[in-house]
PDB file of C-alpha atoms in Angstrom:
ATOM      1  CA  ASP A  26      55.088  86.955  77.134  1.00 94.00           C
ATOM      2  CA  TYR A  27      54.798  90.507  78.391  1.00 95.00           C
ATOM      3  CA  ILE A  28      52.669  89.511  81.387  1.00 95.00           C
ATOM      4  CA  GLU A  29      55.049  86.639  82.263  1.00 94.00           C
ATOM      5  CA  GLN A  30      58.093  88.943  82.038  1.00 95.00           C
ATOM      6  CA  MET A  31      56.370  91.551  84.221  1.00 96.00           C
ATOM      7  CA  LYS A  32      55.666  88.877  86.875  1.00 95.00           C
ATOM      8  CA  ILE A  33      59.371  87.958  86.904  1.00 95.00           C
ATOM      9  CA  ILE A  34      60.374  91.636  87.145  1.00 96.00           C
ATOM     10  CA  GLU A  35      57.869  92.213  89.943  1.00 95.00           C
ATOM     11  CA  LYS A  36      59.171  89.183  91.884  1.00 93.00           C
ATOM     12  CA  ASP A  37      62.817  90.315  91.440  1.00 94.00           C
ATOM     13  CA  LEU A  38      61.929  93.863  92.485  1.00 95.00           C
ATOM     14  CA  LEU A  39      60.160  92.645  95.638  1.00 92.00           C
ATOM     15  CA  ILE A  40      63.218  90.545  96.542  1.00 88.00           C
ATOM     16  CA  GLN A  41      65.524  93.543  96.003  1.00 90.00           C
ATOM     17  CA  ILE A  42      63.331  95.786  98.167  1.00 91.00           C
ATOM     18  CA  GLY A  43      63.126  93.129 100.909  1.00 86.00           C
ATOM     19  CA  VAL A  44      66.901  92.657 100.953  1.00 85.00           C
ATOM     20  CA  LYS A  45      67.450  96.431 100.893  1.00 87.00           C
ATOM     21  CA  ASN A  46      65.125  96.859 103.876  1.00 85.00           C
ATOM     22  CA  ILE A  47      67.033  94.207 105.817  1.00 82.00           C
ATOM     23  CA  MET A  48      70.401  95.784 104.947  1.00 82.00           C
ATOM     24  CA  ASN A  49      69.384  99.392 105.651  1.00 82.00           C
ATOM     25  CA  ASN A  50      68.859  98.881 109.367  1.00 79.00           C
ATOM     26  CA  VAL A  51      72.511  98.356 110.256  1.00 85.00           C
ATOM     27  CA  ASP A  52      74.284 100.761 112.583  1.00 87.00           C
ATOM     28  CA  ILE A  53      78.008 100.890 113.323  1.00 91.00           C
ATOM     29  CA  THR A  54      79.302 102.288 116.594  1.00 92.00           C
ATOM     30  CA  GLU A  55      82.603 104.011 117.287  1.00 93.00           C
ATOM     31  CA  GLU A  56      83.424 101.113 119.630  1.00 95.00           C
ATOM     32  CA  GLU A  57      83.011  98.618 116.758  1.00 94.00           C
ATOM     33  CA  ILE A  58      85.281 100.721 114.552  1.00 94.00           C
ATOM     34  CA  GLN A  59      87.912 100.905 117.306  1.00 94.00           C
ATOM     35  CA  LYS A  60      87.672  97.150 117.990  1.00 94.00           C
ATOM     36  CA  TYR A  61      88.051  96.330 114.278  1.00 95.00           C
ATOM     37  CA  TYR A  62      91.121  98.569 114.110  1.00 95.00           C
ATOM     38  CA  GLU A  63      92.667  96.930 117.183  1.00 93.00           C
ATOM     39  CA  ASP A  64      91.832  93.373 116.049  1.00 94.00           C
ATOM     40  CA  ASN A  65      93.179  93.892 112.514  1.00 94.00           C
ATOM     41  CA  LYS A  66      96.266  96.079 113.020  1.00 90.00           C
ATOM     42  CA  GLN A  67      98.240  94.092 110.413  1.00 89.00           C
ATOM     43  CA  MET A  68      95.890  95.429 107.717  1.00 91.00           C
ATOM     44  CA  PHE A  69      96.944  98.987 108.484  1.00 93.00           C
ATOM     45  CA  LYS A  70     100.717  98.497 108.449  1.00 91.00           C
ATOM     46  CA  SER A  71     102.897  99.431 105.529  1.00 89.00           C
ATOM     47  CA  ALA A  72     106.152  97.524 105.250  1.00 90.00           C
ATOM     48  CA  GLU A  73     109.616  99.041 105.388  1.00 93.00           C
ATOM     49  CA  THR A  74     110.807 100.066 101.926  1.00 95.00           C
ATOM     50  CA  VAL A  75     114.092 101.149 100.456  1.00 97.00           C
ATOM     51  CA  SER A  76     114.876 102.904  97.221  1.00 97.00           C
ATOM     52  CA  ALA A  77     118.152 101.964  95.574  1.00 97.00           C
ATOM     53  CA  LYS A  78     120.282 102.117  92.445  1.00 97.00           C
ATOM     54  CA  HIS A  79     122.590  99.379  91.264  1.00 97.00           C
ATOM     55  CA  ILE A  80     125.191  98.489  88.696  1.00 97.00           C
ATOM     56  CA  LEU A  81     125.269  94.925  87.375  1.00 97.00           C
ATOM     57  CA  VAL A  82     128.276  93.343  85.624  1.00 97.00           C
ATOM     58  CA  ASP A  83     129.538  89.801  85.037  1.00 96.00           C
ATOM     59  CA  THR A  84     132.846  89.721  86.914  1.00 96.00           C
ATOM     60  CA  LEU A  85     134.253  90.840  90.229  1.00 96.00           C
ATOM     61  CA  GLU A  86     137.235  92.404  88.421  1.00 96.00           C
ATOM     62  CA  GLN A  87     134.917  94.637  86.355  1.00 95.00           C
ATOM     63  CA  MET A  88     133.037  95.645  89.509  1.00 96.00           C
ATOM     64  CA  GLN A  89     136.238  96.536  91.369  1.00 95.00           C
ATOM     65  CA  GLU A  90     137.354  98.749  88.455  1.00 95.00           C
ATOM     66  CA  ILE A  91     133.950 100.475  88.402  1.00 96.00           C
ATOM     67  CA  LYS A  92     134.007 101.016  92.169  1.00 95.00           C
ATOM     68  CA  ALA A  93     137.465 102.588  91.836  1.00 95.00           C
ATOM     69  CA  GLU A  94     136.133 104.977  89.149  1.00 95.00           C
ATOM     70  CA  ILE A  95     133.262 105.986  91.455  1.00 96.00           C
ATOM     71  CA  THR A  96     135.708 106.487  94.336  1.00 93.00           C
ATOM     72  CA  ASN A  97     137.763 108.730  92.031  1.00 95.00           C
ATOM     73  CA  GLY A  98     134.810 110.993  91.226  1.00 95.00           C
ATOM     74  CA  MET A  99     132.554 109.350  88.617  1.00 95.00           C
ATOM     75  CA  SER A 100     128.901 109.562  89.689  1.00 95.00           C
ATOM     76  CA  PHE A 101     127.069 106.337  90.457  1.00 96.00           C
ATOM     77  CA  GLU A 102     124.440 107.164  87.829  1.00 96.00           C
ATOM     78  CA  GLU A 103     127.054 107.793  85.144  1.00 96.00           C
ATOM     79  CA  ALA A 104     128.818 104.520  86.002  1.00 96.00           C
ATOM     80  CA  ALA A 105     125.495 102.651  85.832  1.00 96.00           C
ATOM     81  CA  GLN A 106     124.684 104.112  82.411  1.00 96.00           C
ATOM     82  CA  LYS A 107     128.178 103.345  81.128  1.00 95.00           C
ATOM     83  CA  TYR A 108     128.759  99.830  82.537  1.00 96.00           C
ATOM     84  CA  SER A 109     125.602  98.143  83.884  1.00 96.00           C
ATOM     85  CA  LYS A 110     124.078  95.311  81.877  1.00 96.00           C
ATOM     86  CA  CYS A 111     120.714  95.742  83.646  1.00 95.00           C
ATOM     87  CA  PRO A 112     117.895  97.592  81.804  1.00 95.00           C
ATOM     88  CA  SER A 113     117.817  99.977  84.787  1.00 95.00           C
ATOM     89  CA  ALA A 114     121.090 101.439  83.448  1.00 95.00           C
ATOM     90  CA  ALA A 115     119.024 103.840  81.337  1.00 95.00           C
ATOM     91  CA  GLN A 116     117.694 105.355  84.605  1.00 95.00           C
ATOM     92  CA  GLY A 117     121.121 105.593  86.199  1.00 95.00           C
ATOM     93  CA  GLY A 118     120.639 102.166  87.773  1.00 96.00           C
ATOM     94  CA  SER A 119     117.497 103.186  89.662  1.00 96.00           C
ATOM     95  CA  LEU A 120     115.318 100.299  90.820  1.00 96.00           C
ATOM     96  CA  GLY A 121     112.808 102.517  92.613  1.00 95.00           C
ATOM     97  CA  SER A 122     111.303 101.483  95.946  1.00 95.00           C
ATOM     98  CA  PHE A 123     110.889  97.891  97.069  1.00 96.00           C
ATOM     99  CA  THR A 124     110.009  95.902 100.175  1.00 94.00           C
ATOM    100  CA  ARG A 125     111.632  92.799 101.588  1.00 93.00           C
ATOM    101  CA  GLY A 126     110.928  89.677  99.575  1.00 93.00           C
ATOM    102  CA  ARG A 127     111.028  91.438  96.188  1.00 93.00           C
ATOM    103  CA  MET A 128     114.724  90.959  95.325  1.00 95.00           C
ATOM    104  CA  VAL A 129     117.068  87.973  95.416  1.00 96.00           C
ATOM    105  CA  PRO A 130     118.194  87.328  99.026  1.00 96.00           C
ATOM    106  CA  GLU A 131     121.839  88.432  98.642  1.00 96.00           C
ATOM    107  CA  PHE A 132     120.822  91.706  96.999  1.00 97.00           C
ATOM    108  CA  GLU A 133     118.028  92.378  99.501  1.00 96.00           C
ATOM    109  CA  LYS A 134     120.263  91.725 102.514  1.00 96.00           C
ATOM    110  CA  ALA A 135     122.898  94.162 101.247  1.00 96.00           C
ATOM    111  CA  ALA A 136     120.363  96.858 100.265  1.00 96.00           C
ATOM    112  CA  PHE A 137     118.530  96.802 103.609  1.00 96.00           C
ATOM    113  CA  GLU A 138     121.804  96.942 105.584  1.00 96.00           C
ATOM    114  CA  LEU A 139     123.078 100.103 103.840  1.00 96.00           C
ATOM    115  CA  GLN A 140     122.724 103.629 105.165  1.00 96.00           C
ATOM    116  CA  VAL A 141     121.206 106.293 102.885  1.00 96.00           C
ATOM    117  CA  GLY A 142     123.849 107.446 100.379  1.00 95.00           C
ATOM    118  CA  GLU A 143     126.168 104.530 101.159  1.00 95.00           C
ATOM    119  CA  ILE A 144     127.540 102.280  98.393  1.00 96.00           C
ATOM    120  CA  SER A 145     127.898  98.557  99.044  1.00 96.00           C
ATOM    121  CA  GLU A 146     130.832  96.291  98.429  1.00 95.00           C
ATOM    122  CA  PRO A 147     130.321  94.065  95.363  1.00 96.00           C
ATOM    123  CA  VAL A 148     127.416  91.669  95.935  1.00 96.00           C
ATOM    124  CA  LYS A 149     127.345  88.361  94.049  1.00 97.00           C
ATOM    125  CA  THR A 150     123.966  86.972  92.948  1.00 96.00           C
ATOM    126  CA  GLN A 151     122.795  84.554  90.273  1.00 96.00           C
ATOM    127  CA  PHE A 152     122.756  87.501  87.829  1.00 96.00           C
ATOM    128  CA  GLY A 153     126.355  88.625  88.368  1.00 96.00           C
ATOM    129  CA  TYR A 154     127.989  91.250  90.575  1.00 96.00           C
ATOM    130  CA  HIS A 155     126.081  94.258  91.886  1.00 97.00           C
ATOM    131  CA  LEU A 156     127.173  97.538  93.350  1.00 97.00           C
ATOM    132  CA  ILE A 157     124.249  99.040  95.291  1.00 97.00           C
ATOM    133  CA  GLN A 158     123.650 102.608  96.440  1.00 97.00           C
ATOM    134  CA  LEU A 159     120.836 103.267  98.891  1.00 97.00           C
ATOM    135  CA  ASP A 160     118.832 106.379  98.023  1.00 96.00           C
ATOM    136  CA  GLU A 161     116.058 106.324 100.600  1.00 96.00           C
ATOM    137  CA  ARG A 162     114.677 104.295 103.503  1.00 95.00           C
ATOM    138  CA  ASN A 163     111.065 104.409 104.656  1.00 94.00           C
ATOM    139  CA  PRO A 164     110.485 102.576 107.947  1.00 93.00           C
ATOM    140  CA  GLU A 165     107.497 100.367 108.631  1.00 92.00           C
ATOM    141  CA  SER A 166     104.550 102.571 109.479  1.00 92.00           C
ATOM    142  CA  MET A 167     101.039 102.254 110.813  1.00 92.00           C
ATOM    143  CA  LYS A 168      98.028 104.112 109.422  1.00 92.00           C
ATOM    144  CA  SER A 169      96.088 105.890 112.123  1.00 92.00           C
ATOM    145  CA  LEU A 170      92.518 105.008 113.026  1.00 93.00           C
ATOM    146  CA  GLU A 171      91.391 108.247 111.388  1.00 92.00           C
ATOM    147  CA  GLU A 172      93.196 107.404 108.107  1.00 92.00           C
ATOM    148  CA  SER A 173      91.709 103.900 108.159  1.00 93.00           C
ATOM    149  CA  LYS A 174      88.190 104.771 109.273  1.00 94.00           C
ATOM    150  CA  HIS A 175      86.549 104.828 105.828  1.00 94.00           C
ATOM    151  CA  MET A 176      87.818 101.341 104.973  1.00 93.00           C
ATOM    152  CA  ILE A 177      86.898 100.015 108.434  1.00 95.00           C
ATOM    153  CA  VAL A 178      83.343 101.341 108.169  1.00 94.00           C
ATOM    154  CA  LYS A 179      82.974  99.653 104.748  1.00 93.00           C
ATOM    155  CA  ASN A 180      84.271  96.320 106.070  1.00 94.00           C
ATOM    156  CA  VAL A 181      82.241  96.355 109.291  1.00 94.00           C
ATOM    157  CA  LEU A 182      79.100  97.412 107.403  1.00 92.00           C
ATOM    158  CA  LYS A 183      79.506  94.570 104.915  1.00 92.00           C
ATOM    159  CA  GLN A 184      80.128  92.074 107.728  1.00 92.00           C
ATOM    160  CA  LYS A 185      77.088  93.238 109.728  1.00 92.00           C
ATOM    161  CA  GLN A 186      74.874  93.263 106.628  1.00 90.00           C
ATOM    162  CA  ASN A 187      75.916  89.690 105.830  1.00 90.00           C
ATOM    163  CA  GLU A 188      75.153  88.606 109.404  1.00 90.00           C
ATOM    164  CA  LYS A 189      71.783  90.364 109.315  1.00 90.00           C
ATOM    165  CA  TYR A 190      70.909  88.847 105.916  1.00 89.00           C
ATOM    166  CA  ILE A 191      71.805  85.317 107.077  1.00 91.00           C
ATOM    167  CA  SER A 192      69.845  85.829 110.283  1.00 89.00           C
ATOM    168  CA  ALA A 193      66.772  87.070 108.391  1.00 87.00           C
ATOM    169  CA  LEU A 194      67.041  84.193 105.924  1.00 87.00           C
ATOM    170  CA  THR A 195      67.313  81.639 108.755  1.00 90.00           C
ATOM    171  CA  GLU A 196      64.291  83.187 110.478  1.00 89.00           C
ATOM    172  CA  LEU A 197      62.216  83.076 107.294  1.00 86.00           C
ATOM    173  CA  LYS A 198      63.220  79.465 106.600  1.00 88.00           C
ATOM    174  CA  SER A 199      62.105  78.418 110.081  1.00 90.00           C
ATOM    175  CA  LYS A 200      58.845  80.368 109.780  1.00 90.00           C
ATOM    176  CA  TYR A 201      57.663  79.059 106.397  1.00 89.00           C
ATOM    177  CA  ASP A 202      57.577  75.762 104.564  1.00 86.00           C
ATOM    178  CA  ILE A 203      60.016  75.996 101.682  1.00 83.00           C
ATOM    179  CA  GLU A 204      59.862  73.878  98.574  1.00 82.00           C
ATOM    180  CA  VAL A 205      62.939  73.861  96.359  1.00 80.00           C
ATOM    181  CA  LYS A 206      62.247  72.979  92.732  1.00 81.00           C
TER     182      LYS A 206
END
């Protein structure tokens, strides 16, 4: 049993060394990194995000009364804690940051149209009536080549190693008679 197991280990080790030798001889040029960056720009974009708070109630009348209280000096956070039926009320109505496609369409449209600090008119959704305050807006941005370089090198290396492995395998298959058991 020992001798048979050692033969299996030796065979596996030879395969690993052979594959490692094939994979080690892969170089990546600056031109390849630049081309990958240019060809895959979508990978390096971060979407526009907004950060907002909201108050959620069942009726338009309730929402109009709440908006009047805010207009008369009550803070948005205090109003959210006092009136909102959303679990976010505990955080003053804060929903944190989100991108397009994460909220119901009516809510998203209103939130992305607001200016920072602005409070929306009541917005009706399937959940009820919302009052939304925009806290922050982060525009779509693009990571630079330098910021993306590490990931690009990993991806290009993997791609080139796969190509080299397949090429070596094809060459060996054409060179030798192979019997599959």
